[in-house]
């Protein structure tokens, strides 16, 4: 276990009808005038936003609404949000939705007290930002999809659409003060979205579980494995019974616990799969969960020998492959079972299965590989195995 | 999953030499004048208290020391601490030690801003206190034993020695702002103390895991099971290798995560074993971990049929008994394996094995059973099975 510090200050409020408590919690956290932020989509049409607005006003709060968030939320709307909040004297922001809405809210919250340009805080992965946010505005979330974990994480991803730049601000200042998680709100999600959400949740703990520390660590191994088992068990249940309350509730909680840092305490983690997937998504408009389903198994096949004990443990404990002296076969069988699981959810597991993506060539692989953000001084990425451009091309080939 | 709210606002700072950061963290949390509280024992003799005092002063903090905490900390010392803090203008309290020191610190912290008697906040289990604390003083912890979880919990237990009254104040206001967890500080613990600490850690999640909700819930089942596996794996390692850093680090983190509420999210839990053990401890001065090792298996034997799926899962998944249609035998075998594990740590698993306890009679059982705090309106205790006096006597008989 590496020296580390862990703090997850987001209050998780879980259960049926909890969205009705939104006003109570905004008041508890000192809000008076609330920006109610959403994507103008189903949450508005089905009346949820209006219900929450009424709940806020019933507690004496004033409400200003701003819809229009798109997937891969845009800086332009963030700027609009900041202006609106300044004009209206907003002192609390409430996101109603999933990761895109939450991230847009986080960015507005950071920009509100900042005299400069909020884009100063955003960088390519792991480089140095122009400025570090020193304060933010309190944010709450009414979560409508179990997926990104942004409701309890320190991450924020914003796209500057005119330059097609997607940038990151990972700062604990971003962590919402509360996240209301009503599993009923996730029951109407289409199966594909549910599936991609599950893959996203699972990936956040896989990136922490797979680490250079040989064998990992018993406790944090088990905590991440708790997330893996939950994703697989609940994923299977929801295929047949999309209204299963326990499965939906477990996945909402798993979403938060998988990306708040709990499963990575004292571990280096890896994250190369996310950086590689970022390029695929960026070039071909691939849904994040679909891209991860294709990249992660390929990455695993490429790097597992760097930490045989840990990958062997994962294959036997999590994927329940029978133990054997032939560790390579056990691990490869485990990865095959992972692919089976992903397929069972309706996800692609090969590049050729990605919707809307043409047949990719070696040139495409090289182009994307070169652009993958480099983390280490030698230009490589990842920690289980430090991957250079050739390694990344090899992973794309394995994913073909 | 029942509707619930979860918040663990304690920052966990884990790793070798982290106690040297005490001053930095006190400053970060706004302290200026610190009460350094301890038990005047090994932590003082070995120089740790003085090292921490120097670290605090190096950050410009003023330090006031108060030793003298005893196991089952006394109200009398709490009163002394409150007077001292008022006299000295203390605005931050730092506990250096284990559960007793932390609880004494929590009580002083609550009493400091309160005009009445801090004992007003303390009750027998689950009854209504005279007063509810509305504010406290910030507390930090330098943890020296992985056991009670008080470093991240909302609980505080204080004894009024002259009346032999042991009372509780469970309030989120008690949660420390930070807990520094240096595994090196736990390496010199005698094996018995290490063992009883492990049992205490395990019990906090057992009381949350064993719940009336049939089968439990996949995610929180797995989170509690992560604690169980860690306790058993690391417990075995430390028998042979008491200096194993990973095992010590895992247990410190497990201590905090087992009692901060994480493993009980959305579950009722039980706690009857703790209430029963409280009477045994009180009458016979039994170490908490030893008492739990005797009571918990007996309780399990008595109640398991109330939630066969959950106890069966525990026996097969955690105690790794081979699945079979004969659930009773599987569960009983699991309990026997638990007893084997407890014995392997050097713990007693029968009343007759408790040090310093005479042979107990039916009269002793009845006397203690009648005094067990009642939780339900009908006078029973526990939730998996609501136990009346006869049930508790039966459990004592099973523990003989």
mmCIF file of C-alpha atoms in Angstrom, chain B residues 169-359:
data_model
loop_
_atom_site.group_PDB
_atom_site.id
_atom_site.type_symbol
_atom_site.label_atom_id
_atom_site.label_comp_id
_atom_site.label_asym_id
_atom_site.label_seq_id
_atom_site.Cartn_x
_atom_site.Cartn_y
_atom_site.Cartn_z
ATOM 1 C CA UNK B 169 -23.024 9.057 22.154
ATOM 2 C CA UNK B 170 -23.359 8.179 18.470
ATOM 3 C CA UNK B 171 -23.438 11.423 16.553
ATOM 4 C CA UNK B 172 -21.859 12.448 13.262
ATOM 5 C CA UNK B 173 -20.516 15.537 15.040
ATOM 6 C CA UNK B 174 -17.988 13.140 16.594
ATOM 7 C CA UNK B 175 -16.310 12.179 13.341
ATOM 8 C CA UNK B 176 -12.666 13.264 13.300
ATOM 9 C CA UNK B 177 -11.609 15.581 10.488
ATOM 10 C CA UNK B 178 -8.547 13.459 9.847
ATOM 11 C CA UNK B 179 -6.996 10.174 10.895
ATOM 12 C CA UNK B 180 -3.287 9.627 10.361
ATOM 13 C CA UNK B 181 -2.601 5.913 9.996
ATOM 14 C CA UNK B 182 1.037 4.895 10.054
ATOM 15 C CA UNK B 183 1.190 1.082 9.968
ATOM 16 C CA UNK B 184 4.693 1.141 11.495
ATOM 17 C CA UNK B 185 3.160 2.376 14.754
ATOM 18 C CA UNK B 186 1.169 -0.842 15.105
ATOM 19 C CA UNK B 187 4.000 -3.282 14.617
ATOM 20 C CA UNK B 188 5.000 -3.427 18.247
ATOM 21 C CA UNK B 189 1.520 -4.406 19.419
ATOM 22 C CA UNK B 190 1.515 -7.644 21.425
ATOM 23 C CA UNK B 191 -0.102 -10.516 19.474
ATOM 24 C CA UNK B 192 -3.156 -10.646 21.774
ATOM 25 C CA UNK B 193 -3.901 -6.978 21.208
ATOM 26 C CA UNK B 194 -3.437 -7.374 17.472
ATOM 27 C CA UNK B 195 -5.817 -10.330 17.580
ATOM 28 C CA UNK B 196 -8.508 -8.566 19.597
ATOM 29 C CA UNK B 197 -8.189 -5.587 17.273
ATOM 30 C CA UNK B 198 -8.789 -7.803 14.259
ATOM 31 C CA UNK B 199 -11.852 -9.314 15.914
ATOM 32 C CA UNK B 200 -13.183 -5.851 16.714
ATOM 33 C CA UNK B 201 -12.702 -4.756 13.084
ATOM 34 C CA UNK B 202 -14.410 -7.878 11.791
ATOM 35 C CA UNK B 203 -17.301 -7.498 14.220
ATOM 36 C CA UNK B 204 -18.138 -3.992 13.035
ATOM 37 C CA UNK B 205 -18.853 -5.308 9.575
ATOM 38 C CA UNK B 206 -20.488 -8.526 10.814
ATOM 39 C CA UNK B 207 -23.014 -6.414 12.736
ATOM 40 C CA UNK B 208 -23.807 -4.582 9.484
ATOM 41 C CA UNK B 209 -23.619 -7.618 7.174
ATOM 42 C CA UNK B 210 -25.949 -9.817 9.198
ATOM 43 C CA UNK B 211 -29.222 -8.062 8.675
ATOM 44 C CA UNK B 212 -32.922 -8.947 8.410
ATOM 45 C CA UNK B 213 -33.023 -8.115 4.669
ATOM 46 C CA UNK B 214 -33.112 -11.585 3.142
ATOM 47 C CA UNK B 215 -29.896 -12.275 1.232
ATOM 48 C CA UNK B 216 -28.550 -8.813 1.921
ATOM 49 C CA UNK B 217 -27.492 -6.747 -1.104
ATOM 50 C CA UNK B 218 -24.771 -7.692 -3.604
ATOM 51 C CA UNK B 219 -22.602 -4.592 -3.336
ATOM 52 C CA UNK B 220 -22.679 -4.073 0.398
ATOM 53 C CA UNK B 221 -22.369 -7.854 0.915
ATOM 54 C CA UNK B 222 -19.139 -7.686 -1.072
ATOM 55 C CA UNK B 223 -17.846 -4.586 0.752
ATOM 56 C CA UNK B 224 -18.296 -6.257 4.142
ATOM 57 C CA UNK B 225 -16.798 -9.459 2.770
ATOM 58 C CA UNK B 226 -13.753 -7.417 1.724
ATOM 59 C CA UNK B 227 -13.293 -6.585 5.413
ATOM 60 C CA UNK B 228 -13.774 -10.224 6.472
ATOM 61 C CA UNK B 229 -11.234 -11.542 3.962
ATOM 62 C CA UNK B 230 -8.754 -8.842 4.914
ATOM 63 C CA UNK B 231 -9.081 -9.660 8.612
ATOM 64 C CA UNK B 232 -8.613 -13.366 8.039
ATOM 65 C CA UNK B 233 -5.803 -13.102 5.518
ATOM 66 C CA UNK B 234 -3.863 -10.448 7.389
ATOM 67 C CA UNK B 235 -4.563 -12.040 10.742
ATOM 68 C CA UNK B 236 -2.910 -15.242 9.549
ATOM 69 C CA UNK B 237 0.049 -13.380 8.058
ATOM 70 C CA UNK B 238 0.698 -11.437 11.249
ATOM 71 C CA UNK B 239 0.822 -14.619 13.344
ATOM 72 C CA UNK B 240 4.027 -15.512 11.510
ATOM 73 C CA UNK B 241 5.196 -12.095 10.373
ATOM 74 C CA UNK B 242 4.094 -9.401 12.818
ATOM 75 C CA UNK B 243 6.161 -6.854 10.912
ATOM 76 C CA UNK B 244 4.420 -7.405 7.590
ATOM 77 C CA UNK B 245 3.801 -3.857 6.403
ATOM 78 C CA UNK B 246 1.071 -4.672 3.889
ATOM 79 C CA UNK B 247 -0.896 -6.650 6.455
ATOM 80 C CA UNK B 248 -0.608 -3.896 9.051
ATOM 81 C CA UNK B 249 -1.560 -1.215 6.492
ATOM 82 C CA UNK B 250 -4.541 -3.207 5.251
ATOM 83 C CA UNK B 251 -5.801 -3.704 8.796
ATOM 84 C CA UNK B 252 -5.516 0.000 9.636
ATOM 85 C CA UNK B 253 -7.538 0.920 6.586
ATOM 86 C CA UNK B 254 -9.964 -1.929 7.300
ATOM 87 C CA UNK B 255 -10.397 -0.616 10.842
ATOM 88 C CA UNK B 256 -11.579 2.728 9.496
ATOM 89 C CA UNK B 257 -13.734 1.419 6.653
ATOM 90 C CA UNK B 258 -15.391 -1.198 8.865
ATOM 91 C CA UNK B 259 -16.898 1.318 11.249
ATOM 92 C CA UNK B 260 -17.417 4.497 9.223
ATOM 93 C CA UNK B 261 -20.733 3.236 7.846
ATOM 94 C CA UNK B 262 -19.581 2.121 4.388
ATOM 95 C CA UNK B 263 -20.315 -1.571 4.878
ATOM 96 C CA UNK B 264 -23.777 -0.889 6.282
ATOM 97 C CA UNK B 265 -25.202 1.393 3.603
ATOM 98 C CA UNK B 266 -28.841 0.525 3.071
ATOM 99 C CA UNK B 267 -28.819 -2.306 5.609
ATOM 100 C CA UNK B 268 -30.484 -2.549 9.024
ATOM 101 C CA UNK B 269 -27.713 -4.596 10.626
ATOM 102 C CA UNK B 270 -28.118 -6.262 14.010
ATOM 103 C CA UNK B 271 -25.844 -5.232 16.954
ATOM 104 C CA UNK B 272 -27.347 -7.643 19.497
ATOM 105 C CA UNK B 273 -23.959 -9.338 19.894
ATOM 106 C CA UNK B 274 -22.420 -6.047 20.946
ATOM 107 C CA UNK B 275 -25.174 -5.334 23.473
ATOM 108 C CA UNK B 276 -24.851 -8.833 24.925
ATOM 109 C CA UNK B 277 -21.053 -8.599 25.033
ATOM 110 C CA UNK B 278 -21.389 -5.262 26.814
ATOM 111 C CA UNK B 279 -22.939 -7.006 29.828
ATOM 112 C CA UNK B 280 -20.290 -9.719 29.890
ATOM 113 C CA UNK B 281 -17.518 -7.125 29.687
ATOM 114 C CA UNK B 282 -19.104 -4.967 32.305
ATOM 115 C CA UNK B 283 -19.522 -7.708 34.887
ATOM 116 C CA UNK B 284 -16.269 -9.578 34.324
ATOM 117 C CA UNK B 285 -13.876 -7.010 32.899
ATOM 118 C CA UNK B 286 -13.497 -8.943 29.670
ATOM 119 C CA UNK B 287 -11.583 -7.398 26.791
ATOM 120 C CA UNK B 288 -14.067 -6.351 24.110
ATOM 121 C CA UNK B 289 -12.485 -8.449 21.348
ATOM 122 C CA UNK B 290 -12.393 -11.529 23.574
ATOM 123 C CA UNK B 291 -16.036 -11.126 24.523
ATOM 124 C CA UNK B 292 -17.050 -10.742 20.887
ATOM 125 C CA UNK B 293 -15.121 -13.886 19.930
ATOM 126 C CA UNK B 294 -17.254 -15.817 22.424
ATOM 127 C CA UNK B 295 -20.636 -14.203 21.789
ATOM 128 C CA UNK B 296 -20.713 -13.799 18.004
ATOM 129 C CA UNK B 297 -20.425 -17.484 17.035
ATOM 130 C CA UNK B 298 -23.048 -18.350 19.662
ATOM 131 C CA UNK B 299 -25.360 -15.656 18.354
ATOM 132 C CA UNK B 300 -24.869 -16.930 14.808
ATOM 133 C CA UNK B 301 -25.745 -20.514 15.825
ATOM 134 C CA UNK B 302 -28.922 -19.237 17.449
ATOM 135 C CA UNK B 303 -30.252 -16.948 14.714
ATOM 136 C CA UNK B 304 -29.015 -18.141 11.326
ATOM 137 C CA UNK B 305 -32.302 -19.675 10.261
ATOM 138 C CA UNK B 306 -33.834 -16.192 10.208
ATOM 139 C CA UNK B 307 -31.855 -15.385 7.070
ATOM 140 C CA UNK B 308 -30.706 -18.669 5.580
ATOM 141 C CA UNK B 309 -29.681 -17.211 2.200
ATOM 142 C CA UNK B 310 -27.385 -14.655 3.805
ATOM 143 C CA UNK B 311 -25.767 -16.980 6.326
ATOM 144 C CA UNK B 312 -25.383 -19.634 3.582
ATOM 145 C CA UNK B 313 -23.717 -17.052 1.346
ATOM 146 C CA UNK B 314 -21.351 -16.086 4.168
ATOM 147 C CA UNK B 315 -20.447 -19.706 4.821
ATOM 148 C CA UNK B 316 -19.758 -20.515 1.172
ATOM 149 C CA UNK B 317 -18.251 -17.261 -0.071
ATOM 150 C CA UNK B 318 -16.351 -16.112 3.019
ATOM 151 C CA UNK B 319 -15.630 -19.294 4.957
ATOM 152 C CA UNK B 320 -15.351 -21.226 1.670
ATOM 153 C CA UNK B 321 -17.458 -24.192 2.724
ATOM 154 C CA UNK B 322 -18.423 -26.297 -0.289
ATOM 155 C CA UNK B 323 -21.965 -25.474 -1.459
ATOM 156 C CA UNK B 324 -24.551 -28.140 -0.742
ATOM 157 C CA UNK B 325 -28.281 -28.554 -0.493
ATOM 158 C CA UNK B 326 -27.862 -29.115 3.255
ATOM 159 C CA UNK B 327 -27.745 -25.446 4.195
ATOM 160 C CA UNK B 328 -27.761 -26.067 7.971
ATOM 161 C CA UNK B 329 -24.614 -28.159 7.795
ATOM 162 C CA UNK B 330 -22.918 -25.673 5.470
ATOM 163 C CA UNK B 331 -23.655 -22.786 7.827
ATOM 164 C CA UNK B 332 -22.666 -24.707 10.950
ATOM 165 C CA UNK B 333 -19.416 -25.694 9.251
ATOM 166 C CA UNK B 334 -18.841 -22.047 8.406
ATOM 167 C CA UNK B 335 -19.327 -21.051 12.029
ATOM 168 C CA UNK B 336 -16.942 -23.812 13.117
ATOM 169 C CA UNK B 337 -14.347 -22.424 10.686
ATOM 170 C CA UNK B 338 -14.871 -18.965 12.146
ATOM 171 C CA UNK B 339 -14.192 -20.398 15.610
ATOM 172 C CA UNK B 340 -11.049 -22.086 14.259
ATOM 173 C CA UNK B 341 -9.883 -18.756 12.898
ATOM 174 C CA UNK B 342 -10.578 -16.977 16.199
ATOM 175 C CA UNK B 343 -8.719 -19.702 18.104
ATOM 176 C CA UNK B 344 -5.810 -19.450 15.694
ATOM 177 C CA UNK B 345 -5.480 -15.809 16.737
ATOM 178 C CA UNK B 346 -5.347 -16.891 20.383
ATOM 179 C CA UNK B 347 -8.864 -15.715 21.188
ATOM 180 C CA UNK B 348 -11.254 -17.611 23.463
ATOM 181 C CA UNK B 349 -14.397 -18.953 21.765
ATOM 182 C CA UNK B 350 -16.186 -20.250 24.836
ATOM 183 C CA UNK B 351 -17.129 -18.556 28.081
ATOM 184 C CA UNK B 352 -14.954 -21.037 29.956
ATOM 185 C CA UNK B 353 -11.917 -19.875 27.997
ATOM 186 C CA UNK B 354 -12.213 -16.245 29.026
ATOM 187 C CA UNK B 355 -9.377 -15.148 31.281
ATOM 188 C CA UNK B 356 -10.327 -14.204 34.778
ATOM 189 C CA UNK B 357 -13.967 -15.239 34.428
ATOM 190 C CA UNK B 358 -15.362 -17.817 36.863
ATOM 191 C CA UNK B 359 -17.588 -20.649 35.725
#
